[in-house]
PDB file of C-alpha atoms in Angstrom:
ATOM      1  CA  LYS A  13    -141.419   3.930 104.411  1.00  0.00           C
ATOM      2  CA  ALA A  14    -141.398   5.592 100.752  1.00  0.00           C
ATOM      3  CA  GLY A  15    -144.500   5.151  98.711  1.00  0.00           C
ATOM      4  CA  VAL A  16    -144.840   4.270  95.000  1.00  0.00           C
ATOM      5  CA  THR A  17    -142.779   6.680  92.810  1.00  0.00           C
ATOM      6  CA  GLN A  18    -143.719   7.601  89.428  1.00  0.00           C
ATOM      7  CA  THR A  19    -141.711   9.593  86.904  1.00  0.00           C
ATOM      8  CA  PRO A  20    -142.194  11.889  85.193  1.00  0.00           C
ATOM      9  CA  ARG A  21    -145.140  13.548  86.518  1.00  0.00           C
ATOM     10  CA  TYR A  22    -146.057  15.407  83.596  1.00  0.00           C
ATOM     11  CA  LEU A  23    -145.123  15.160  79.860  1.00  0.00           C
ATOM     12  CA  ILE A  24    -146.141  16.333  76.660  1.00  0.00           C
ATOM     13  CA  LYS A  25    -145.400  14.552  73.443  1.00  0.00           C
ATOM     14  CA  THR A  26    -146.958  14.744  69.757  1.00  0.00           C
ATOM     15  CA  ARG A  27    -148.792  12.227  68.063  1.00  0.00           C
ATOM     16  CA  GLY A  28    -146.469   9.154  66.635  1.00  0.00           C
ATOM     17  CA  GLN A  29    -144.163   9.516  69.237  1.00  0.00           C
ATOM     18  CA  GLN A  30    -143.213   7.029  71.986  1.00  0.00           C
ATOM     19  CA  VAL A  31    -143.315   7.492  75.505  1.00  0.00           C
ATOM     20  CA  THR A  32    -141.545   5.686  78.465  1.00  0.00           C
ATOM     21  CA  LEU A  33    -143.085   6.030  81.987  1.00  0.00           C
ATOM     22  CA  SER A  34    -141.406   4.573  85.182  1.00  0.00           C
ATOM     23  CA  CYS A  35    -142.462   3.254  88.609  1.00  0.00           C
ATOM     24  CA  SER A  36    -140.410   2.457  91.560  1.00  0.00           C
ATOM     25  CA  PRO A  37    -142.743   0.321  94.064  1.00  0.00           C
ATOM     26  CA  ILE A  38    -142.855   0.147  97.625  1.00  0.00           C
ATOM     27  CA  SER A  39    -139.619  -1.676  99.115  1.00  0.00           C
ATOM     28  CA  GLY A  40    -140.608  -5.387  99.383  1.00  0.00           C
ATOM     29  CA  HIS A  41    -143.479  -5.165  96.937  1.00  0.00           C
ATOM     30  CA  ARG A  42    -143.096  -7.378  93.836  1.00  0.00           C
ATOM     31  CA  SER A  43    -146.280  -7.036  92.098  1.00  0.00           C
ATOM     32  CA  VAL A  44    -146.696  -3.763  89.976  1.00  0.00           C
ATOM     33  CA  SER A  45    -149.965  -2.774  88.141  1.00  0.00           C
ATOM     34  CA  TRP A  46    -150.441  -0.330  85.830  1.00  0.00           C
ATOM     35  CA  TYR A  47    -153.922   1.760  85.272  1.00  0.00           C
ATOM     36  CA  GLN A  48    -154.909   4.246  82.578  1.00  0.00           C
ATOM     37  CA  GLN A  49    -157.603   6.964  83.716  1.00  0.00           C
ATOM     38  CA  THR A  50    -159.312   9.298  81.387  1.00  0.00           C
ATOM     39  CA  PRO A  51    -162.521  11.480  82.019  1.00  0.00           C
ATOM     40  CA  GLY A  52    -164.224   9.268  79.395  1.00  0.00           C
ATOM     41  CA  GLN A  53    -163.478   5.920  80.202  1.00  0.00           C
ATOM     42  CA  GLY A  54    -162.285   6.209  83.775  1.00  0.00           C
ATOM     43  CA  LEU A  55    -159.946   3.832  85.315  1.00  0.00           C
ATOM     44  CA  GLN A  56    -158.852   0.821  83.044  1.00  0.00           C
ATOM     45  CA  PHE A  57    -156.455  -1.868  83.770  1.00  0.00           C
ATOM     46  CA  LEU A  58    -153.437  -2.012  81.611  1.00  0.00           C
ATOM     47  CA  PHE A  59    -151.321  -5.028  82.990  1.00  0.00           C
ATOM     48  CA  GLU A  60    -149.639  -6.445  85.805  1.00  0.00           C
ATOM     49  CA  TYR A  61    -145.924  -7.546  86.444  1.00  0.00           C
ATOM     50  CA  PHE A  62    -144.875 -10.075  89.140  1.00  0.00           C
ATOM     51  CA  SER A  63    -141.358 -11.175  89.361  1.00  0.00           C
ATOM     52  CA  GLU A  64    -140.233  -9.626  85.897  1.00  0.00           C
ATOM     53  CA  THR A  65    -143.194 -11.475  84.330  1.00  0.00           C
ATOM     54  CA  GLN A  66    -146.426 -10.063  83.088  1.00  0.00           C
ATOM     55  CA  ARG A  67    -149.060 -11.953  84.864  1.00  0.00           C
ATOM     56  CA  ASN A  68    -152.224 -10.218  83.554  1.00  0.00           C
ATOM     57  CA  LYS A  69    -153.134  -7.975  80.673  1.00  0.00           C
ATOM     58  CA  GLY A  70    -156.158  -5.697  80.162  1.00  0.00           C
ATOM     59  CA  ASN A  71    -157.724  -4.801  76.876  1.00  0.00           C
ATOM     60  CA  PHE A  72    -155.488  -2.391  75.223  1.00  0.00           C
ATOM     61  CA  PRO A  73    -153.735  -2.455  72.007  1.00  0.00           C
ATOM     62  CA  GLY A  74    -150.024  -3.780  71.567  1.00  0.00           C
ATOM     63  CA  ARG A  75    -148.719  -0.279  71.382  1.00  0.00           C
ATOM     64  CA  PHE A  76    -148.977  -0.347  75.118  1.00  0.00           C
ATOM     65  CA  SER A  77    -146.358  -2.555  76.669  1.00  0.00           C
ATOM     66  CA  GLY A  78    -144.258  -2.788  79.997  1.00  0.00           C
ATOM     67  CA  ARG A  79    -141.729  -4.452  81.880  1.00  0.00           C
ATOM     68  CA  GLN A  80    -140.416  -5.292  85.206  1.00  0.00           C
ATOM     69  CA  PHE A  81    -136.751  -5.332  86.310  1.00  0.00           C
ATOM     70  CA  SER A  82    -135.325  -7.677  88.883  1.00  0.00           C
ATOM     71  CA  ASN A  83    -135.299  -4.795  91.639  1.00  0.00           C
ATOM     72  CA  SER A  84    -139.339  -4.746  91.100  1.00  0.00           C
ATOM     73  CA  ARG A  85    -139.159  -1.476  89.251  1.00  0.00           C
ATOM     74  CA  SER A  86    -141.455  -1.093  86.277  1.00  0.00           C
ATOM     75  CA  GLU A  87    -141.621   0.562  83.169  1.00  0.00           C
ATOM     76  CA  MET A  88    -144.423   0.923  80.608  1.00  0.00           C
ATOM     77  CA  ASN A  89    -144.327   2.114  77.116  1.00  0.00           C
ATOM     78  CA  VAL A  90    -146.599   3.558  74.435  1.00  0.00           C
ATOM     79  CA  SER A  91    -145.580   3.629  70.886  1.00  0.00           C
ATOM     80  CA  THR A  92    -147.099   5.694  67.998  1.00  0.00           C
ATOM     81  CA  LEU A  93    -148.943   7.991  70.447  1.00  0.00           C
ATOM     82  CA  GLU A  94    -152.672   8.983  69.551  1.00  0.00           C
ATOM     83  CA  LEU A  95    -154.683  11.830  71.011  1.00  0.00           C
ATOM     84  CA  GLY A  96    -156.600   9.403  72.848  1.00  0.00           C
ATOM     85  CA  ASP A  97    -153.617   8.061  74.955  1.00  0.00           C
ATOM     86  CA  SER A  98    -153.901  11.576  76.885  1.00  0.00           C
ATOM     87  CA  ALA A  99    -154.398  10.278  80.388  1.00  0.00           C
ATOM     88  CA  LEU A 100    -153.212   9.882  83.749  1.00  0.00           C
ATOM     89  CA  TYR A 101    -151.220   6.617  84.118  1.00  0.00           C
ATOM     90  CA  LEU A 102    -151.223   5.550  87.577  1.00  0.00           C
ATOM     91  CA  CYS A 103    -148.870   2.669  88.852  1.00  0.00           C
ATOM     92  CA  ALA A 104    -149.521   0.436  91.978  1.00  0.00           C
ATOM     93  CA  SER A 105    -147.775  -2.005  93.919  1.00  0.00           C
ATOM     94  CA  SER A 106    -149.274  -4.691  96.151  1.00  0.00           C
ATOM     95  CA  PRO A 107    -147.406  -6.349  99.233  1.00  0.00           C
ATOM     96  CA  PRO A 108    -146.395 -10.062  99.106  1.00  0.00           C
ATOM     97  CA  GLY A 109    -149.016 -12.666 100.505  1.00  0.00           C
ATOM     98  CA  GLN A 110    -152.223 -11.272  99.552  1.00  0.00           C
ATOM     99  CA  GLY A 111    -153.303 -14.221  97.201  1.00  0.00           C
ATOM    100  CA  ALA A 112    -155.107 -13.833  94.095  1.00  0.00           C
ATOM    101  CA  PHE A 113    -157.457 -10.639  93.422  1.00  0.00           C
ATOM    102  CA  ALA A 114    -156.963  -9.672  97.010  1.00  0.00           C
ATOM    103  CA  GLY A 115    -156.662  -6.159  95.480  1.00  0.00           C
ATOM    104  CA  GLU A 116    -154.784  -3.965  98.286  1.00  0.00           C
ATOM    105  CA  LEU A 117    -152.804  -1.805  96.048  1.00  0.00           C
ATOM    106  CA  PHE A 118    -150.709   1.333  96.787  1.00  0.00           C
ATOM    107  CA  PHE A 119    -150.694   3.736  94.270  1.00  0.00           C
ATOM    108  CA  GLY A 120    -148.550   6.401  92.952  1.00  0.00           C
ATOM    109  CA  GLU A 121    -149.490  10.094  92.044  1.00  0.00           C
ATOM    110  CA  GLY A 122    -149.306   9.080  88.513  1.00  0.00           C
ATOM    111  CA  SER A 123    -147.889  10.517  85.183  1.00  0.00           C
ATOM    112  CA  ARG A 124    -150.043  12.786  83.316  1.00  0.00           C
ATOM    113  CA  LEU A 125    -149.355  12.261  79.511  1.00  0.00           C
ATOM    114  CA  THR A 126    -150.559  15.019  77.409  1.00  0.00           C
ATOM    115  CA  VAL A 127    -150.440  14.131  73.839  1.00  0.00           C
ATOM    116  CA  LEU A 128    -150.747  16.924  71.159  1.00  0.00           C
TER     117      LEU A 128
ATOM    118  CA  ALA B   2    -169.691  -9.390  82.106  1.00  0.00           C
ATOM    119  CA  GLN B   3    -167.984  -7.716  85.367  1.00  0.00           C
ATOM    120  CA  LYS B   4    -169.401  -4.166  85.830  1.00  0.00           C
ATOM    121  CA  VAL B   5    -169.367  -1.424  88.713  1.00  0.00           C
ATOM    122  CA  THR B   6    -171.850   1.131  88.631  1.00  0.00           C
ATOM    123  CA  GLN B   7    -171.657   4.289  90.733  1.00  0.00           C
ATOM    124  CA  ALA B   8    -174.879   6.004  89.715  1.00  0.00           C
ATOM    125  CA  GLN B   9    -173.970   9.317  91.681  1.00  0.00           C
ATOM    126  CA  THR B  10    -171.626  11.609  89.773  1.00  0.00           C
ATOM    127  CA  GLU B  11    -171.279  14.407  92.148  1.00  0.00           C
ATOM    128  CA  ILE B  12    -172.604  15.019  95.677  1.00  0.00           C
ATOM    129  CA  SER B  13    -172.405  18.131  97.523  1.00  0.00           C
ATOM    130  CA  VAL B  14    -172.589  18.321 101.183  1.00  0.00           C
ATOM    131  CA  VAL B  15    -172.142  20.911 103.956  1.00  0.00           C
ATOM    132  CA  GLU B  16    -169.883  19.977 106.904  1.00  0.00           C
ATOM    133  CA  LYS B  17    -171.248  17.481 109.740  1.00  0.00           C
ATOM    134  CA  GLU B  18    -173.836  16.215 107.085  1.00  0.00           C
ATOM    135  CA  ASP B  19    -173.790  12.240 106.489  1.00  0.00           C
ATOM    136  CA  VAL B  20    -173.429  11.005 103.034  1.00  0.00           C
ATOM    137  CA  THR B  21    -173.830   7.651 101.474  1.00  0.00           C
ATOM    138  CA  LEU B  22    -172.178   6.733  98.399  1.00  0.00           C
ATOM    139  CA  ASP B  23    -173.877   4.028  96.177  1.00  0.00           C
ATOM    140  CA  CYS B  24    -172.294   1.231  94.455  1.00  0.00           C
ATOM    141  CA  VAL B  25    -173.854  -1.687  92.489  1.00  0.00           C
ATOM    142  CA  TYR B  26    -171.938  -4.294  90.914  1.00  0.00           C
ATOM    143  CA  GLU B  27    -172.289  -7.289  88.496  1.00  0.00           C
ATOM    144  CA  THR B  28    -170.288 -10.250  88.244  1.00  0.00           C
ATOM    145  CA  ARG B  29    -170.603 -14.078  87.395  1.00  0.00           C
ATOM    146  CA  ASP B  30    -168.118 -15.252  89.906  1.00  0.00           C
ATOM    147  CA  THR B  31    -168.769 -16.483  93.367  1.00  0.00           C
ATOM    148  CA  THR B  32    -165.455 -15.576  94.788  1.00  0.00           C
ATOM    149  CA  TYR B  33    -164.737 -11.756  94.364  1.00  0.00           C
ATOM    150  CA  TYR B  34    -163.513  -8.995  96.248  1.00  0.00           C
ATOM    151  CA  LEU B  35    -165.200  -5.524  96.558  1.00  0.00           C
ATOM    152  CA  PHE B  36    -163.059  -2.254  97.392  1.00  0.00           C
ATOM    153  CA  TRP B  37    -163.547   1.308  97.849  1.00  0.00           C
ATOM    154  CA  TYR B  38    -160.573   3.821  97.175  1.00  0.00           C
ATOM    155  CA  LYS B  39    -160.415   7.796  97.721  1.00  0.00           C
ATOM    156  CA  GLN B  40    -158.720   9.803  95.264  1.00  0.00           C
ATOM    157  CA  PRO B  41    -157.703  13.303  96.424  1.00  0.00           C
ATOM    158  CA  PRO B  42    -156.764  16.203  94.045  1.00  0.00           C
ATOM    159  CA  SER B  43    -152.727  15.051  94.502  1.00  0.00           C
ATOM    160  CA  GLY B  44    -153.856  11.938  92.455  1.00  0.00           C
ATOM    161  CA  GLU B  45    -153.139   8.823  93.788  1.00  0.00           C
ATOM    162  CA  LEU B  46    -155.778   6.422  95.045  1.00  0.00           C
ATOM    163  CA  VAL B  47    -155.911   5.474  98.742  1.00  0.00           C
ATOM    164  CA  PHE B  48    -157.348   2.148  99.383  1.00  0.00           C
ATOM    165  CA  LEU B  49    -160.182   2.348 102.327  1.00  0.00           C
ATOM    166  CA  ILE B  50    -161.641  -0.911 102.501  1.00  0.00           C
ATOM    167  CA  ARG B  51    -161.706  -4.645 101.034  1.00  0.00           C
ATOM    168  CA  ARG B  52    -164.608  -6.980 101.326  1.00  0.00           C
ATOM    169  CA  ASN B  53    -164.673 -10.518  99.851  1.00  0.00           C
ATOM    170  CA  SER B  54    -167.863 -12.071  98.738  1.00  0.00           C
ATOM    171  CA  PHE B  55    -168.294 -14.360 101.675  1.00  0.00           C
ATOM    172  CA  ASP B  56    -168.105 -11.722 104.111  1.00  0.00           C
ATOM    173  CA  GLU B  57    -171.321  -9.721 104.386  1.00  0.00           C
ATOM    174  CA  GLN B  58    -170.749  -8.269 107.988  1.00  0.00           C
ATOM    175  CA  ASN B  59    -170.856  -4.552 107.940  1.00  0.00           C
ATOM    176  CA  GLU B  60    -167.988  -2.384 109.329  1.00  0.00           C
ATOM    177  CA  ILE B  61    -167.760   0.895 110.942  1.00  0.00           C
ATOM    178  CA  SER B  62    -164.373   2.281 111.062  1.00  0.00           C
ATOM    179  CA  GLY B  63    -164.380   5.797 112.672  1.00  0.00           C
ATOM    180  CA  ARG B  64    -166.569   7.995 110.772  1.00  0.00           C
ATOM    181  CA  TYR B  65    -166.697   5.519 107.722  1.00  0.00           C
ATOM    182  CA  SER B  66    -169.201   2.616 107.480  1.00  0.00           C
ATOM    183  CA  TRP B  67    -169.713   0.131 104.713  1.00  0.00           C
ATOM    184  CA  ASN B  68    -172.993  -1.916 103.959  1.00  0.00           C
ATOM    185  CA  PHE B  69    -172.688  -5.124 101.690  1.00  0.00           C
ATOM    186  CA  GLN B  70    -175.646  -6.843 100.529  1.00  0.00           C
ATOM    187  CA  LYS B  71    -175.149  -9.594  98.017  1.00  0.00           C
ATOM    188  CA  SER B  72    -178.917  -9.923  97.676  1.00  0.00           C
ATOM    189  CA  THR B  73    -178.928  -6.457  95.972  1.00  0.00           C
ATOM    190  CA  SER B  74    -175.092  -6.585  94.680  1.00  0.00           C
ATOM    191  CA  SER B  75    -174.874  -3.166  96.541  1.00  0.00           C
ATOM    192  CA  PHE B  76    -171.493  -2.076  98.455  1.00  0.00           C
ATOM    193  CA  ASN B  77    -172.638   1.458  99.689  1.00  0.00           C
ATOM    194  CA  PHE B  78    -170.248   3.583 101.751  1.00  0.00           C
ATOM    195  CA  THR B  79    -171.284   6.075 104.268  1.00  0.00           C
ATOM    196  CA  ILE B  80    -169.273   8.939 105.845  1.00  0.00           C
ATOM    197  CA  THR B  81    -170.956  10.340 109.162  1.00  0.00           C
ATOM    198  CA  ALA B  82    -170.432  13.833 110.067  1.00  0.00           C
ATOM    199  CA  SER B  83    -168.317  15.059 106.909  1.00  0.00           C
ATOM    200  CA  GLN B  84    -165.527  17.059 106.855  1.00  0.00           C
ATOM    201  CA  VAL B  85    -164.066  19.208 104.112  1.00  0.00           C
ATOM    202  CA  VAL B  86    -160.869  17.037 104.117  1.00  0.00           C
ATOM    203  CA  ASP B  87    -163.206  14.258 102.868  1.00  0.00           C
ATOM    204  CA  SER B  88    -163.619  15.900  99.440  1.00  0.00           C
ATOM    205  CA  ALA B  89    -162.080  13.591  97.053  1.00  0.00           C
ATOM    206  CA  VAL B  90    -163.398  11.289  94.335  1.00  0.00           C
ATOM    207  CA  TYR B  91    -164.422   8.002  95.632  1.00  0.00           C
ATOM    208  CA  PHE B  92    -164.026   4.758  93.442  1.00  0.00           C
ATOM    209  CA  CYS B  93    -165.941   1.517  94.038  1.00  0.00           C
ATOM    210  CA  ALA B  94    -163.974  -1.420  92.609  1.00  0.00           C
ATOM    211  CA  LEU B  95    -164.575  -5.171  91.952  1.00  0.00           C
ATOM    212  CA  SER B  96    -161.696  -7.617  91.513  1.00  0.00           C
ATOM    213  CA  GLU B  97    -161.634  -9.671  88.387  1.00  0.00           C
ATOM    214  CA  ALA B  98    -160.316 -13.167  88.752  1.00  0.00           C
ATOM    215  CA  PHE B  99    -157.076 -14.206  86.343  1.00  0.00           C
ATOM    216  CA  GLY B 100    -157.316 -17.823  86.837  1.00  0.00           C
ATOM    217  CA  GLN B 101    -154.209 -18.400  89.077  1.00  0.00           C
ATOM    218  CA  ALA B 102    -153.133 -15.322  90.588  1.00  0.00           C
ATOM    219  CA  GLY B 103    -152.904 -11.706  90.357  1.00  0.00           C
ATOM    220  CA  THR B 104    -154.839  -8.689  90.851  1.00  0.00           C
ATOM    221  CA  ALA B 105    -156.930  -6.470  88.227  1.00  0.00           C
ATOM    222  CA  LEU B 106    -159.655  -4.276  89.518  1.00  0.00           C
ATOM    223  CA  ILE B 107    -162.742  -3.073  87.620  1.00  0.00           C
ATOM    224  CA  PHE B 108    -163.644   0.335  88.881  1.00  0.00           C
ATOM    225  CA  GLY B 109    -166.817   2.493  88.642  1.00  0.00           C
ATOM    226  CA  LYS B 110    -166.765   6.115  87.243  1.00  0.00           C
ATOM    227  CA  GLY B 111    -166.346   7.478  90.652  1.00  0.00           C
ATOM    228  CA  THR B 112    -168.403   9.713  92.640  1.00  0.00           C
ATOM    229  CA  THR B 113    -166.797  13.376  93.479  1.00  0.00           C
ATOM    230  CA  LEU B 114    -167.654  14.264  96.912  1.00  0.00           C
ATOM    231  CA  SER B 115    -167.314  18.101  97.744  1.00  0.00           C
ATOM    232  CA  VAL B 116    -167.665  19.009 101.370  1.00  0.00           C
ATOM    233  CA  SER B 117    -167.954  22.792 102.056  1.00  0.00           C
ATOM    234  CA  SER B 118    -167.806  24.444 105.461  1.00  0.00           C
TER     235      SER B 118
END
């Protein structure tokens, strides 16, 4: 069974640019979450999508956005990049039927973004 | 406010030693879940265990064991007879209730475990 796939794995951008990251969840998983990991702030929740709808959102500025497609694949976008956006962006999917805040998430290996 | 604290930043042990990773949490919710995840150098977080707030039964799974104590808001993780392959960053996490549904985890800062041979 294929795991969560994130692309690209590594990318370098400059300040002011925008970036789109992609996540393909495990087959059958309809919930997709995104987390940002930085050395200073650690792992922080960005948002969660379920059936193409944003179900929850963390405390990030509006420059961070996402969407989910009918096949459960998800993308996140960061506009007007800042140096502080350099991070590992992790996508996770969860199987159906877990219920609220059950939390068994299956993570991808992440997309490492460097902003110069 | 909900918070997870992992006071140990780094731990180094020699193979076959037992090691305990500490986790203390804060929450106002009466219903919540606690988790441990492992992050190897490849980057992906690997789910290890989940406990709900009503289940204080401690668990042993192979070389891993967990000690959940609501009285002290702690959820500690022990590896018995550590191995080099256990070297990774270990994260404790708390689920945050978002009303009806969904999952958002609040992670601790992680404990880096280094096991040498």
